[in-house]
Coordinates of C-alpha atoms in Angstrom, one line a residue:
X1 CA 316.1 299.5 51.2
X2 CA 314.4 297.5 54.1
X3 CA 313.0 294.1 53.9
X4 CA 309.5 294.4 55.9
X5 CA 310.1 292.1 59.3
X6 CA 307.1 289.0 58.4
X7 CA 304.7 290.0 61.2
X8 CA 305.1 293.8 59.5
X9 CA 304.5 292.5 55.7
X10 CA 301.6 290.0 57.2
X11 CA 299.5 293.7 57.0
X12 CA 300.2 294.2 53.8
X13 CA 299.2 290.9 52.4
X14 CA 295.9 291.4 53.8
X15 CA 295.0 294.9 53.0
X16 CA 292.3 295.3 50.3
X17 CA 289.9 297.8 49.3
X18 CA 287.4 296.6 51.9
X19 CA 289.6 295.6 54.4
X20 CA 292.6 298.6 54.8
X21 CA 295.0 298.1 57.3
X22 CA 295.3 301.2 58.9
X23 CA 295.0 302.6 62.6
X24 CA 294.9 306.0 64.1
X25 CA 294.9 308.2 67.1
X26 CA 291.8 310.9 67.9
X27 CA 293.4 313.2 70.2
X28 CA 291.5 316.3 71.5
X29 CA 292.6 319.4 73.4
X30 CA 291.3 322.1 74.9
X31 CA 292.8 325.9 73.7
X32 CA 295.2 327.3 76.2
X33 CA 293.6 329.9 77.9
X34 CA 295.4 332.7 76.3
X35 CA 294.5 331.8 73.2
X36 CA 294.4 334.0 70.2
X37 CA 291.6 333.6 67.3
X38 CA 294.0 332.2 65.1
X39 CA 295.6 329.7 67.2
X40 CA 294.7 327.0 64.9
X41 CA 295.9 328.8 61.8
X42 CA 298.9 329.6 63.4
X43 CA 299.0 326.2 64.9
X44 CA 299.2 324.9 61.0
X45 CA 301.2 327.1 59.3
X46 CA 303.9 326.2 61.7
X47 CA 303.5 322.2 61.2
X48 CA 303.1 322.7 57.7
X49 CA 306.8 324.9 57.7
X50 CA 309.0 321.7 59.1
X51 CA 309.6 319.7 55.9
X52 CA 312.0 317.3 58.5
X53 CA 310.8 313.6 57.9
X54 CA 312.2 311.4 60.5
X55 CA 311.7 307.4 60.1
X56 CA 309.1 305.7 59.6
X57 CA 306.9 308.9 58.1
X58 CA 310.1 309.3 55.4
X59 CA 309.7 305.5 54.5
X60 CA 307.3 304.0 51.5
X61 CA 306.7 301.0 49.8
X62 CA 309.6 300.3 47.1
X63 CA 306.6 298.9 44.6
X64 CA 303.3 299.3 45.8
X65 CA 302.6 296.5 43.1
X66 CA 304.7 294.0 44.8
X67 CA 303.4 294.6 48.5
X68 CA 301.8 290.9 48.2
X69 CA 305.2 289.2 47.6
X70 CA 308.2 290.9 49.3
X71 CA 307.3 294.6 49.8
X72 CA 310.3 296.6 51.4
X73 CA 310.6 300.2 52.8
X74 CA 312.8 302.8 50.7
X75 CA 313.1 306.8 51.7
X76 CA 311.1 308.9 50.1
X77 CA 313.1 312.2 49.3
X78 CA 310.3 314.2 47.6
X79 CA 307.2 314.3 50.3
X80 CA 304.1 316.1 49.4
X81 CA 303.4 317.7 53.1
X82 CA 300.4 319.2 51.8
X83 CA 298.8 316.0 50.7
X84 CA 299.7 314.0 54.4
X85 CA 298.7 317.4 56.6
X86 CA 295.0 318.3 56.2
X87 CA 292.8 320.8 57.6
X88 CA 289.5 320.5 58.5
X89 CA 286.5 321.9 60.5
X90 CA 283.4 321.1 62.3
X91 CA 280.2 323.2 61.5
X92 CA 280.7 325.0 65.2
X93 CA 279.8 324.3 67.5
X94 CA 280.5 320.9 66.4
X95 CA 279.7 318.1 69.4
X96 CA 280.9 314.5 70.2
X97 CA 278.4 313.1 67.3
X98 CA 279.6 315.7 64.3
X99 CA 283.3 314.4 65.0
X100 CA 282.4 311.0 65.2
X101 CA 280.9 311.2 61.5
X102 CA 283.9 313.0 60.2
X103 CA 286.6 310.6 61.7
X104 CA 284.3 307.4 60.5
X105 CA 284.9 308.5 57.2
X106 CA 288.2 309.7 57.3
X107 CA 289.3 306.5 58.3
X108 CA 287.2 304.6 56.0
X109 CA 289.6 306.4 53.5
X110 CA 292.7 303.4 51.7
X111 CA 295.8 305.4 51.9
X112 CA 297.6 305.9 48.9
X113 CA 300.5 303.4 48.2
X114 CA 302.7 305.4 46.4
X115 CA 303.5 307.5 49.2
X116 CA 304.5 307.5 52.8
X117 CA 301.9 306.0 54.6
X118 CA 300.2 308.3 57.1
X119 CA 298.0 311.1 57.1
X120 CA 297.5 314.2 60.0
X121 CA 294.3 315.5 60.5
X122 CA 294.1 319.2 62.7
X123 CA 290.1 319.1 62.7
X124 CA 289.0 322.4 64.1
X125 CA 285.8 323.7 65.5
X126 CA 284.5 321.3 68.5
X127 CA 282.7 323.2 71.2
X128 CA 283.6 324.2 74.7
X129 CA 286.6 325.6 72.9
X130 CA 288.9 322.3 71.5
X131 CA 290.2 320.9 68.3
X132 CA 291.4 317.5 67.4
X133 CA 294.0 315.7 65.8
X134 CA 293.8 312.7 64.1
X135 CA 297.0 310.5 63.2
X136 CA 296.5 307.9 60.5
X137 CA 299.3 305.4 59.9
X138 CA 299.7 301.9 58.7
X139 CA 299.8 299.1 60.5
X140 CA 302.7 297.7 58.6
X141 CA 304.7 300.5 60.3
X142 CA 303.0 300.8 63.7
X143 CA 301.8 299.2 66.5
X144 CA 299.7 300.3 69.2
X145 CA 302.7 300.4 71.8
X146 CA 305.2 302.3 69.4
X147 CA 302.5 304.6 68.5
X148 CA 301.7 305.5 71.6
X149 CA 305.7 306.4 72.1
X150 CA 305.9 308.1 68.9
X151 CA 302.7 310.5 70.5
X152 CA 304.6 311.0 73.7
X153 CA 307.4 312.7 72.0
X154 CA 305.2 315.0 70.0
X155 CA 303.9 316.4 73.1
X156 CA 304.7 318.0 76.0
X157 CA 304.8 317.9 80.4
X158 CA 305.1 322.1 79.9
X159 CA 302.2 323.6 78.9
X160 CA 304.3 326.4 78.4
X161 CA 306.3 324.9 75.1
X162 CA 304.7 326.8 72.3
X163 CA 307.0 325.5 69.8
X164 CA 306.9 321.3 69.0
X165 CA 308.0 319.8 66.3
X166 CA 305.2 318.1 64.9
X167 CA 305.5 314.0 64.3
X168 CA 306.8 313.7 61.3
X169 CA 309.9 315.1 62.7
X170 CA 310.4 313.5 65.6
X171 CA 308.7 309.7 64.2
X172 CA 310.4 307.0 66.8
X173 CA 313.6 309.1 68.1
X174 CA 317.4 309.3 67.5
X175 CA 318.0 306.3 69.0
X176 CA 315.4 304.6 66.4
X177 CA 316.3 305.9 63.0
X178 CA 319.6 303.9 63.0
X179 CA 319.9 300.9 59.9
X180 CA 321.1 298.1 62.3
X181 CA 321.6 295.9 59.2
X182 CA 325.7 295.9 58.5
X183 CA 326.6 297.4 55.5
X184 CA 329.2 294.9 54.3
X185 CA 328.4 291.5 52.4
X186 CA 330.3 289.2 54.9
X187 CA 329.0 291.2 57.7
X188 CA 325.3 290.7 57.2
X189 CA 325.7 286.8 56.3
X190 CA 326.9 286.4 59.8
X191 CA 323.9 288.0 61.3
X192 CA 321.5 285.8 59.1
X193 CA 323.9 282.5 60.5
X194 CA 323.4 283.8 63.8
X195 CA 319.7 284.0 63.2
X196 CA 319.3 280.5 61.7
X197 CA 321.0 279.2 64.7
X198 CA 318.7 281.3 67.1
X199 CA 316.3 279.7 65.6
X200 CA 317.3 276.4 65.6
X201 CA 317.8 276.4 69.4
X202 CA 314.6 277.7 70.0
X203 CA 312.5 275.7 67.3
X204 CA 311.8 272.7 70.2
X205 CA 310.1 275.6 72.2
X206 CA 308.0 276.6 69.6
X207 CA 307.1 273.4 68.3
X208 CA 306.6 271.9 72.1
X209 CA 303.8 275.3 72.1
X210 CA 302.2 274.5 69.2
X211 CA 301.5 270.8 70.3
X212 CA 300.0 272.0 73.4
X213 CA 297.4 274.1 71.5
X214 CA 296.6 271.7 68.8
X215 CA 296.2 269.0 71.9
X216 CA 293.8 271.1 73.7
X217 CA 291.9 271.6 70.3
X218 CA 291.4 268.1 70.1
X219 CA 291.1 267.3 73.6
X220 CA 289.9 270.0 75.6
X221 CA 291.3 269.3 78.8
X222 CA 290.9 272.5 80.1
X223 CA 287.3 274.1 79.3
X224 CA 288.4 277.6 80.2
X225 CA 291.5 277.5 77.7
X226 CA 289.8 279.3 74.5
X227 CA 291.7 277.9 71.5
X228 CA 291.5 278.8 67.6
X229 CA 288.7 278.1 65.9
X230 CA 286.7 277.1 68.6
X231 CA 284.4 280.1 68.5
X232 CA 281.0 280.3 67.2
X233 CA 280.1 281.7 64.0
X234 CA 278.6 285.4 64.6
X235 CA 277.2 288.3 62.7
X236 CA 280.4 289.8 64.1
X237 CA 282.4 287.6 62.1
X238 CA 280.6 288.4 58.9
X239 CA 282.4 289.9 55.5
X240 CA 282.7 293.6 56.0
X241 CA 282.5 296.6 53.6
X242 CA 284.9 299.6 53.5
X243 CA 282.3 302.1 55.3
X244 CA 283.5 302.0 59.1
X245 CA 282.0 303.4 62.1
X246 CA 283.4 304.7 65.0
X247 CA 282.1 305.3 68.7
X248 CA 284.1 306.0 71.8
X249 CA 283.2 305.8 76.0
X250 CA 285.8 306.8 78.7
X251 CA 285.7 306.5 82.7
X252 CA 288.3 307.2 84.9
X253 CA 290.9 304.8 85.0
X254 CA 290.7 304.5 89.0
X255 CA 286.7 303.3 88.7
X256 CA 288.4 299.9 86.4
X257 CA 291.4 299.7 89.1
X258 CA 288.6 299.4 91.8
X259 CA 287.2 296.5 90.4
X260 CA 289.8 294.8 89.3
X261 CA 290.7 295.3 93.1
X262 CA 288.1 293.9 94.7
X263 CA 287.8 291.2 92.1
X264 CA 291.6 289.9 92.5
X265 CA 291.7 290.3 88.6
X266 CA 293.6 292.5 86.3
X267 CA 292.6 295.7 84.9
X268 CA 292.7 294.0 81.4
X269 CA 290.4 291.1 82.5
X270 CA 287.9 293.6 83.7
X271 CA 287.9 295.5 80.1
X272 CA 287.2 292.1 79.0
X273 CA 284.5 291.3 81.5
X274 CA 282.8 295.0 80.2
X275 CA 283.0 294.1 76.8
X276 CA 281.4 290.4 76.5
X277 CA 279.0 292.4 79.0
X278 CA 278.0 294.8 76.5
X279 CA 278.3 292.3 73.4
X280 CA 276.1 289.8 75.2
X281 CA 273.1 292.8 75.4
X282 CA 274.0 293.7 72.0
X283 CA 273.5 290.4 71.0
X284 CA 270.6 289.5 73.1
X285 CA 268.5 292.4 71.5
X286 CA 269.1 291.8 67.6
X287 CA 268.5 288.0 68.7
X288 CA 271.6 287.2 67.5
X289 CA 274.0 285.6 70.8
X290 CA 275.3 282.4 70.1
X291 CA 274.7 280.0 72.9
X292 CA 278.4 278.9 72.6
X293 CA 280.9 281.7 74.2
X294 CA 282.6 284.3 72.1
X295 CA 285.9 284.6 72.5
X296 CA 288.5 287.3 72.0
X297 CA 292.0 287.8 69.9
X298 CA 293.8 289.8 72.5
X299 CA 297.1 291.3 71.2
X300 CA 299.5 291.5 73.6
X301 CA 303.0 293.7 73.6
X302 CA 306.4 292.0 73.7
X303 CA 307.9 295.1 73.1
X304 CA 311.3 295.4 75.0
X305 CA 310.6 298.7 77.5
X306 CA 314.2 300.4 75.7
X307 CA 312.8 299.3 72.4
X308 CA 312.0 302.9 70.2
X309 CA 311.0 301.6 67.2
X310 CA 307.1 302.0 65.8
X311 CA 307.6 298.2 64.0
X312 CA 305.1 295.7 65.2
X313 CA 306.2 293.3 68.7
X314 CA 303.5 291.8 69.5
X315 CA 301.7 288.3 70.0
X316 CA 298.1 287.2 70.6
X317 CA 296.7 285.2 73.0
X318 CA 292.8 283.8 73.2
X319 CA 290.7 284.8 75.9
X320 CA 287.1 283.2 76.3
X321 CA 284.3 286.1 77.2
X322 CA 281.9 283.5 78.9
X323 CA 279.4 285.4 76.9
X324 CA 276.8 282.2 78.1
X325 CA 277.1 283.3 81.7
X326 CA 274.6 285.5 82.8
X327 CA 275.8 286.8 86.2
X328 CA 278.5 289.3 85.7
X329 CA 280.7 288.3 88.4
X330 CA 281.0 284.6 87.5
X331 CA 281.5 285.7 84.0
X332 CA 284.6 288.0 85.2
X333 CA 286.0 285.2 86.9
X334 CA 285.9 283.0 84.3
X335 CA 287.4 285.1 82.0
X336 CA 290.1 285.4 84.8
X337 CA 290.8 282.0 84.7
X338 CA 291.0 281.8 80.5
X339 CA 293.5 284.5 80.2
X340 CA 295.2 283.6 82.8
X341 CA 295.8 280.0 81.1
X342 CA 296.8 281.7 77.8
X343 CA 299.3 284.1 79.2
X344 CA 300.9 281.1 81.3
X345 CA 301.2 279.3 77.9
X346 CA 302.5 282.3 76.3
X347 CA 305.3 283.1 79.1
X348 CA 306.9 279.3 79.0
X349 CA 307.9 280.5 75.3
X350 CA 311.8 281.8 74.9
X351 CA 312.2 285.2 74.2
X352 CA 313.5 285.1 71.2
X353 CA 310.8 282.3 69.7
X354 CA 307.8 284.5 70.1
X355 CA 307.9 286.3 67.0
X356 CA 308.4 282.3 65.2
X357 CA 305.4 281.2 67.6
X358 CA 303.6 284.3 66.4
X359 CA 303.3 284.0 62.9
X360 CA 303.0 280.0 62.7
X361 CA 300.0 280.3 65.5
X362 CA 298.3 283.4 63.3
X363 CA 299.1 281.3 59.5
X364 CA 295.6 280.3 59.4
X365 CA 293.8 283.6 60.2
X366 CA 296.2 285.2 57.6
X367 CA 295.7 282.2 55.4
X368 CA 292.3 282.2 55.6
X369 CA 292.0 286.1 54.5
X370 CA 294.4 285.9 51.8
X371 CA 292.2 282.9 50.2
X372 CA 289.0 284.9 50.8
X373 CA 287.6 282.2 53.5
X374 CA 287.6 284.9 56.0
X375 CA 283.9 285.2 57.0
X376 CA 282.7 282.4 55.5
X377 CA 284.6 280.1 57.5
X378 CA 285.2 279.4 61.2
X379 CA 286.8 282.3 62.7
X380 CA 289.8 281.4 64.7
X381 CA 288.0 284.1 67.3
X382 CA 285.3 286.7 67.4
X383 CA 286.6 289.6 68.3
X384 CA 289.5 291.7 68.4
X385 CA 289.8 293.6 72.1
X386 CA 293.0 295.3 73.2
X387 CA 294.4 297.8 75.7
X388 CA 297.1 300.1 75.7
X389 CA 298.5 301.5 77.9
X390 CA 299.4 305.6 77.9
X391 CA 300.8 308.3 79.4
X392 CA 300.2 308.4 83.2
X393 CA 300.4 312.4 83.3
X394 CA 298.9 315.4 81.3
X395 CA 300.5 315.7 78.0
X396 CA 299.9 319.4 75.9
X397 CA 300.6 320.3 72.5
X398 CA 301.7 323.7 72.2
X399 CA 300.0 324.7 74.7
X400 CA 297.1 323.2 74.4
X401 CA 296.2 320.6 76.7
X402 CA 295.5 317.1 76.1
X403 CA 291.9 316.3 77.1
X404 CA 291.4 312.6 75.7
X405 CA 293.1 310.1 73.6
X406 CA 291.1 307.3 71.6
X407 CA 292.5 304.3 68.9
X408 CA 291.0 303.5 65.9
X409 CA 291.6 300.4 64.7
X410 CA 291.3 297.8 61.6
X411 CA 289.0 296.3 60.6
X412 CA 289.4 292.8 58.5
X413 CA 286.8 289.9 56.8
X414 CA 285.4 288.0 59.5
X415 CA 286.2 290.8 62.1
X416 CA 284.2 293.5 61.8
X417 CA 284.6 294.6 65.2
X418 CA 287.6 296.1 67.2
X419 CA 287.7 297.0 70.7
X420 CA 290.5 299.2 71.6
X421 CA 291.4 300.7 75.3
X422 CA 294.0 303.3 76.2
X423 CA 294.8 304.8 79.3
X424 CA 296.0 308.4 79.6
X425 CA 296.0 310.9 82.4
X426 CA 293.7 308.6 85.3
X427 CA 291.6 308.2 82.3
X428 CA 290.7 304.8 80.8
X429 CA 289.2 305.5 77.1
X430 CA 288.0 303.0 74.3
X431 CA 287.5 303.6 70.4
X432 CA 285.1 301.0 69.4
X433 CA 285.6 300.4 65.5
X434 CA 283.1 298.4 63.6
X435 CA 281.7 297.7 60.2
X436 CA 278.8 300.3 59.3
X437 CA 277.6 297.8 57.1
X438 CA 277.5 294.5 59.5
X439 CA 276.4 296.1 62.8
X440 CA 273.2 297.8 63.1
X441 CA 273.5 300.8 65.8
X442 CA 276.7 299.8 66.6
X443 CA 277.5 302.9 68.8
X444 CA 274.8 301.3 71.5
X445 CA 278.2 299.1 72.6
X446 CA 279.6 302.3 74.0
X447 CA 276.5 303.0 76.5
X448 CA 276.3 299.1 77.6
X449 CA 280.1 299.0 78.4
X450 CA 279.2 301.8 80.6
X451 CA 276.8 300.3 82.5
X452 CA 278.1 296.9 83.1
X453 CA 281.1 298.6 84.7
X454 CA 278.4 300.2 87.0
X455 CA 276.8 296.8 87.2
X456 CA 280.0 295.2 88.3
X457 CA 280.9 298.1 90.9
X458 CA 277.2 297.5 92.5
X459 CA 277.6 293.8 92.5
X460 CA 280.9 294.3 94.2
X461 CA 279.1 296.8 96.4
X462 CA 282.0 299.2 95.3
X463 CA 279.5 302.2 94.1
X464 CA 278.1 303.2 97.3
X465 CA 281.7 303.7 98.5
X466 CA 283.1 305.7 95.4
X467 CA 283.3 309.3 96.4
X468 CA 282.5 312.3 94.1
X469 CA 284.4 312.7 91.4
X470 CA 286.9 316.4 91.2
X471 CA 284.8 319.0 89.4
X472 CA 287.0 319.3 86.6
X473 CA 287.4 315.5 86.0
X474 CA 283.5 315.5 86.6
X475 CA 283.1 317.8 83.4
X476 CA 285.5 315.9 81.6
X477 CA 284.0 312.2 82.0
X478 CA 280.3 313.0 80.2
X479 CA 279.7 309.7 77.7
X480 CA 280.8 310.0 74.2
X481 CA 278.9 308.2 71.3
X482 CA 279.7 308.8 67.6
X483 CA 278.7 307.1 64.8

């Protein structure tokens, strides 16, 4: 048995009905060349032949009726593969929209409790010859960085390896799997003493933190600094429904780099620069911008780089979008200079106090869902945008080559929008997630991010010197919009 670490059981207080806490992967790839007709049914006969269930896809909830209090991971040693490995098809030849409809609903889908919590999807039947897979998992087992590492070893450099163990076999790696809890009584009241005392030490660091963000709350010496609960109510931080809706947008990665270049910003501030962009249209046209600024939960990995498990390491910092400003490159600036505030602030913390400062800084988002104040009250920010980074070469899957990689997030009351960006391959691609219910013609977020990236370029005066794109990557980078 394994207790759940608290920023690991913090997703499954919050998951409801409505509000499921799950994330995935849409993969799709492109048939090897040699292909036979029955690549795909050979392709899932041989996943569905490794019963091997390596952690965390062997782990479920000791008593799904106690996930609120103290829910804890026991193996499961009787797993149903047929219920976790589905197959499905696309009406051929099915195109960007018929897959986007299929993966909204799949992941609209609560996972059952009583069983391991993931699902694989092999969706046959997209044209120009490709398939997808979609990888569902809890978020109380993964985050986006030990997903990402958990895909990497499922897939392969050689697109000549024909014979992969599928994920569920591999899950986070030898060097993951191992119980680092001691096994004798005396043993593991040690560790805890040496924990307390960790703590201890570091509890002036975190409290010194805290003060500095509830004095800026109060006093707001810095007006770039975007602190909780200081963002305007919006109809993106409404109550959502369970029906999600899913639209995706991909450039190549060296287009963002550019920018960020000639900008003297980061590649993550110019992702946030596109996004308030295209939230600010949005908003503009249903009448519905706030004429404060939004701002934006940004997670952000503290994952150690030798580090294999899937477990959540992460914290959160608040960026302001400077969704007010109208020119685009005064707005990118600005943004800049918020999160370049936050991550100071966050990098004066101690290692090993991050987690503490964590959980204490995120109590009253988590407290506010589990009272069901959670869009009804104040959010503590607007929207949810993160960015991943992936694999920096071309990854295949027996053969089949990787073509694109999107996240699909969660969604929860008073968020019922995630932006999520992942890098893979030169390629920088986003999986926009929202509420189907809340946001009218949400998929429209996917053409504006677009264009305010060629809106920046122009402004920077970077699109008359971009030279033609490769023909392949050409082919490759045609907008996607699903709904």
């Amino acid at each position: 048995m394994r207790i759940l670490k608290p920023l690991d059981a913090a997703w499954m207080y919050v998951d409801t009905v409505d509000t499921p806490m799950q994330v995935a992967c849409l993969a799709i790839f492109s048939l090897p060349a040699d292909a036979p007709d029955d690549f795909i049914k050979e392709l899932f006969a041989h996943l569905r032949s490794v019963q091997r269930f390596a952690p965390p896809f062997n782990l479920k909830l000791r008593s799904p009726r106690l996930k609120a209090l103290l829910p804890a991971w026991v193996e499961d040693e009787h797993i149903d593969l047929d219920y976790h490995l589905r197959h499905s098809a696309l009406p051929k030849p099915g195109g960007e929209r018929e897959l986007g409809v299929l993966i909204s609903r799949l992941h609209s889908h609560p996972m059952d409790f009583n069983r391991p919590l993931w699902e694989c999807h092999i969706i046959e039947g997209l044209e120009n010859n490709r398939f997808a897979l979609y990888m569902k998992m809890h978020h109380a087992l993964v985050d986006g960085i030990g997903g990402m590492r958990m895909l990497q070893r499922m897939l392969s450099p050689d697109p000549q390896a024909r014979t992969l163990p599928p994920p569920w076999a591999v899950g986070c790696g030898a060097a993951a799997q191992r119980d680092d809890a001691p096994s004798d009584f005396d043993a593991r009241l040690r560790q805890l003493a040496a924990a307390a005392r960790t703590q201890l030490e570091i509890a002036p660091a975190v409290a010194k933190a805290l003060g500095h963000v509830v004095r800026e709350t109060v006093q707001r010496h810095e007006p770039q600094e975007a602190l909780p609960f200081a963002a305007p109510h919006s109809v993106l931080n409404a109550r959502v429904s369970a029906q999600r809706r899913f639209a995706t947008q991909h450039y190549e990665l060296e287009r963002v780099r550019a920018v960020a270049k000639a900008s003297d910003a980061t590649l993550n501030d110019v992702f946030l620069a596109l996004c308030a962009a295209a939230l600010r249209r949005y908003l503009l046209e249903i009448d519905a911008l706030p004429e404060q600024p939004l701002t934006a939960g940004v997670p952000v990995s503290v994952r150690p780089a030798d580090d294999q498990n899937a477990g959540n390491a992460i914290s959160f910092i608040i960026a302001n979008l400077n969704t007010d400003v109208e020119d685009p490159l005064e707005r990118l600036r600005r943004i800049r200079e918020s999160t370049h505030l936050a991550k100071a602030h966050l990098q004066r913390l101690p290692k090993a106090g991050i987690d503490s400062y964590t959980m204490i800084f995120m109590a009253p988002f988590i407290l506010q869902l589990l009272v069901g104040l959670a869009g009804k009250a104040r959010p503590m920010f607007n929207v949810t945008i993160s960015n991943v980074p992936g694999p920096k070469h071309a990854l295949y899957f027996n053969g089949a080559r990787m073509e694109q990689m999107y996240p699909v997030s969660l969604l929860s009351h008073g968020q019922a929008l995630n932006i999520t960006a992942v890098s893979y391959d030169g390629q920088f691609n986003i999986g926009y997630t929202g509420c189907r219910d809340t946001l009218p013609s949400m998929q429209r977020l996917a053409v504006y991010t677009g264009e305010a990236l060629e809106e920046l370029e122009r402004a920077l005066g970077i699109a008359a010197r971009r030279q033609p794109e490769p023909a392949r990557k050409t082919a490759r980078k045609r907008e996607k919009v699903a709904v």
